[in-house]
Amino acid sequence: MSIEMDIPVQAADSGRDIDYDELPNYIGYLLRRAQANVFREFERSLGDIGLTPGAFGLLMLIRANPGITQMELANAFGIDKSTLTPVLNRLEQSALVRREQLAHDRRYNALFFEDAQEAFFDRARTRVRDFEQSVADRLSDDEQRELVRLIGKIQADA
Amino acid sequence: MSIEMDIPVQAADSGRDIDYDELPNYIGYLLRRAQANVFREFERSLGDIGLTPGAFGLLMLIRANPGITQMELANAFGIDKSTLTPVLNRLEQSALVRREQLAHDRRYNALFFEDAQEAFFDRARTRVRDFEQSVADRLSDDEQRELVRLIGKIQADA
DNA sequence: TATTGTTATACTCTATAACTATA
DNA sequence: TATAGTTATAGAGTATAACAATA
């Protein structure tokens, strides 16, 4: 089982033939390379909107779930609550999101997407969709569904 | 198109139904989640050998390509030369790898796996293989091949 | 006591730019 | 001038542990 490796970017290769040993068969290695490449592309084509892939995803979740708390959001996104705090600080500073302490239990922050940013969000989402489309276009519809299914299947159950 | 999300680990969910909007359709999001999960599992089951997934991969490449230079290795692994330096420092401190300045062009470091560590490497590789197998076992052989093919296909050409 | 969220801290991974040495 | 490798620096992303506020 062998795959085509993508071409390095740093410098012209001197032409040495690299022996990749078992590495190309390792799922972890494949995922790291694929994720790094896709994120690099995302930043190259969307860097000017000022949102990282993670920040955009969080923003989308907050917008789709008005009043979601920080713990709920962290759990839904698969990160620790302490990882979430600084990202929310940035989103709040950019006036994209606001925190509202719940009156009936003031331990909780309810999170809201700022309606005034709807136009901005819409532009950003269009750009993200275009980007995703450009990636998805490398696969047929069937292949896209299959990839999503297979990636879902390798996730550990716990 | 919908997928099963994996269960959050942090705390029992209060049961709120999260609206994931378009997120589960985004390849970038899927790859991040999958990679984070697989790496977490790697560290949980292999943390005691003292090698991160990246460090193990580099070690495997050095061992398979005795005398490879740092630029060649960085290119082959898809990282910058400046990212490579500290990892090599750690591998050298652990006596797993040594640098040898080339006599005929002293700008280059040739990298060598330390033969004395063959037993250690063998144990580590067995553990990694077992781990990879446990992940791969979630898919049939056909599915494994298909996943590798599809991930390869979505990599940008440059 | 238990939970939410913040803070302090640390570590990995990543890169760019400036630097050293070598050619 | 150009290249290999190191260093300085920065930033994202991640986590654990301790903490304050609240319940």
Tab-separated table of C-alpha atoms in Angstrom, chain A residues 42-158:
chain	number	residue	atom	x	y	z
A	42	PHE	CA	-7.408	27.851	4.808
A	43	GLU	CA	-5.080	30.466	6.200
A	44	ARG	CA	-3.718	31.350	2.793
A	45	SER	CA	-7.130	31.941	1.305
A	46	LEU	CA	-8.952	33.228	4.382
A	47	GLY	CA	-6.282	34.805	6.539
A	48	ASP	CA	-7.551	38.304	5.797
A	49	ILE	CA	-10.882	37.742	7.576
A	50	GLY	CA	-8.952	37.505	10.836
A	51	LEU	CA	-10.442	34.220	11.977
A	52	THR	CA	-8.562	30.982	12.418
A	53	PRO	CA	-10.368	27.783	11.460
A	54	GLY	CA	-11.021	27.089	15.122
A	55	ALA	CA	-12.337	30.557	15.867
A	56	PHE	CA	-14.639	30.423	12.864
A	57	GLY	CA	-16.008	27.067	13.971
A	58	LEU	CA	-16.695	28.338	17.470
A	59	LEU	CA	-18.378	31.434	16.096
A	60	MET	CA	-20.614	29.276	13.935
A	61	LEU	CA	-21.597	27.150	16.942
A	62	ILE	CA	-22.364	30.173	19.110
A	63	ARG	CA	-24.473	31.683	16.371
A	64	ALA	CA	-26.377	28.432	15.876
A	65	ASN	CA	-26.904	27.978	19.628
A	66	PRO	CA	-27.726	31.336	21.206
A	67	GLY	CA	-27.159	31.293	24.942
A	68	ILE	CA	-24.900	28.249	24.929
A	69	THR	CA	-22.658	28.195	27.999
A	70	GLN	CA	-18.891	27.952	27.894
A	71	MET	CA	-18.813	24.401	29.201
A	72	GLU	CA	-21.384	23.282	26.664
A	73	LEU	CA	-19.438	24.957	23.893
A	74	ALA	CA	-16.105	23.520	24.984
A	75	ASN	CA	-17.619	20.041	25.164
A	76	ALA	CA	-19.340	20.376	21.818
A	77	PHE	CA	-16.133	21.530	20.168
A	78	GLY	CA	-13.956	18.971	21.899
A	79	ILE	CA	-11.625	21.299	23.788
A	80	ASP	CA	-10.991	22.141	27.439
A	81	LYS	CA	-12.776	25.083	29.037
A	82	SER	CA	-9.408	26.703	29.731
A	83	THR	CA	-8.595	26.532	26.029
A	84	LEU	CA	-11.846	28.240	25.216
A	85	THR	CA	-11.400	31.316	27.414
A	86	PRO	CA	-8.720	33.153	25.388
A	87	VAL	CA	-10.491	32.454	22.091
A	88	LEU	CA	-13.696	33.914	23.489
A	89	ASN	CA	-11.765	36.915	24.755
A	90	ARG	CA	-10.595	37.591	21.220
A	91	LEU	CA	-14.054	37.084	19.749
A	92	GLU	CA	-15.522	39.413	22.358
A	93	GLN	CA	-12.849	42.056	21.736
A	94	SER	CA	-13.722	41.870	18.043
A	95	ALA	CA	-17.370	42.470	19.009
A	96	LEU	CA	-18.393	39.223	17.327
A	97	VAL	CA	-19.647	37.621	20.528
A	98	ARG	CA	-20.838	38.720	23.937
A	99	ARG	CA	-20.955	36.923	27.269
A	100	GLU	CA	-23.997	37.298	29.495
A	101	GLN	CA	-23.860	36.060	33.055
A	102	LEU	CA	-27.039	34.100	33.756
A	103	ALA	CA	-29.209	35.832	36.377
A	104	HIS	CA	-30.578	32.643	37.903
A	105	ASP	CA	-27.158	31.019	38.278
A	106	ARG	CA	-24.314	33.433	37.975
A	107	ARG	CA	-21.676	30.760	37.519
A	108	TYR	CA	-22.693	30.466	33.875
A	109	ASN	CA	-21.889	32.673	30.930
A	110	ALA	CA	-24.423	32.527	28.139
A	111	LEU	CA	-22.815	33.270	24.793
A	112	PHE	CA	-24.399	35.220	21.970
A	113	PHE	CA	-23.403	36.042	18.467
A	114	GLU	CA	-23.646	39.802	17.919
A	115	ASP	CA	-26.408	40.433	15.404
A	116	ALA	CA	-24.649	43.546	14.170
A	117	GLN	CA	-22.014	41.234	12.703
A	118	GLU	CA	-24.403	39.258	10.559
A	119	ALA	CA	-23.138	40.842	7.356
A	120	PHE	CA	-19.554	40.135	8.294
A	121	PHE	CA	-20.405	36.569	9.213
A	122	ASP	CA	-22.228	36.057	5.964
A	123	ARG	CA	-19.235	37.199	3.947
A	124	ALA	CA	-16.906	35.032	5.989
A	125	ARG	CA	-19.155	31.994	5.644
A	126	THR	CA	-19.322	32.439	1.891
A	127	ARG	CA	-15.555	32.483	1.773
A	128	VAL	CA	-15.334	29.399	3.977
A	129	ARG	CA	-17.900	27.590	1.842
A	130	ASP	CA	-15.959	28.439	-1.299
A	131	PHE	CA	-12.824	27.162	0.317
A	132	GLU	CA	-14.491	23.967	1.481
A	133	GLN	CA	-15.959	23.512	-1.960
A	134	SER	CA	-12.540	23.823	-3.549
A	135	VAL	CA	-11.322	21.048	-1.285
A	136	ALA	CA	-14.427	18.924	-1.705
A	137	ASP	CA	-14.212	19.269	-5.478
A	138	ARG	CA	-11.164	17.053	-5.416
A	139	LEU	CA	-13.552	14.218	-4.568
A	140	SER	CA	-16.755	12.973	-6.123
A	141	ASP	CA	-19.935	13.214	-4.082
A	142	ASP	CA	-19.711	9.544	-3.226
A	143	GLU	CA	-16.117	9.911	-2.190
A	144	GLN	CA	-16.969	12.867	0.036
A	145	ARG	CA	-19.632	10.869	1.829
A	146	GLU	CA	-17.287	7.928	2.147
A	147	LEU	CA	-14.487	10.061	3.590
A	148	VAL	CA	-16.784	11.554	6.204
A	149	ARG	CA	-18.055	8.098	7.084
A	150	LEU	CA	-14.570	6.586	7.390
A	151	ILE	CA	-13.176	9.434	9.449
A	152	GLY	CA	-16.159	9.136	11.759
A	153	LYS	CA	-15.551	5.433	12.058
A	154	ILE	CA	-11.971	5.712	13.264
A	155	GLN	CA	-12.860	8.040	16.135
A	156	ALA	CA	-12.522	6.249	19.426
A	157	ASP	CA	-15.837	5.691	21.120
A	158	ALA	CA	-14.625	7.291	24.326
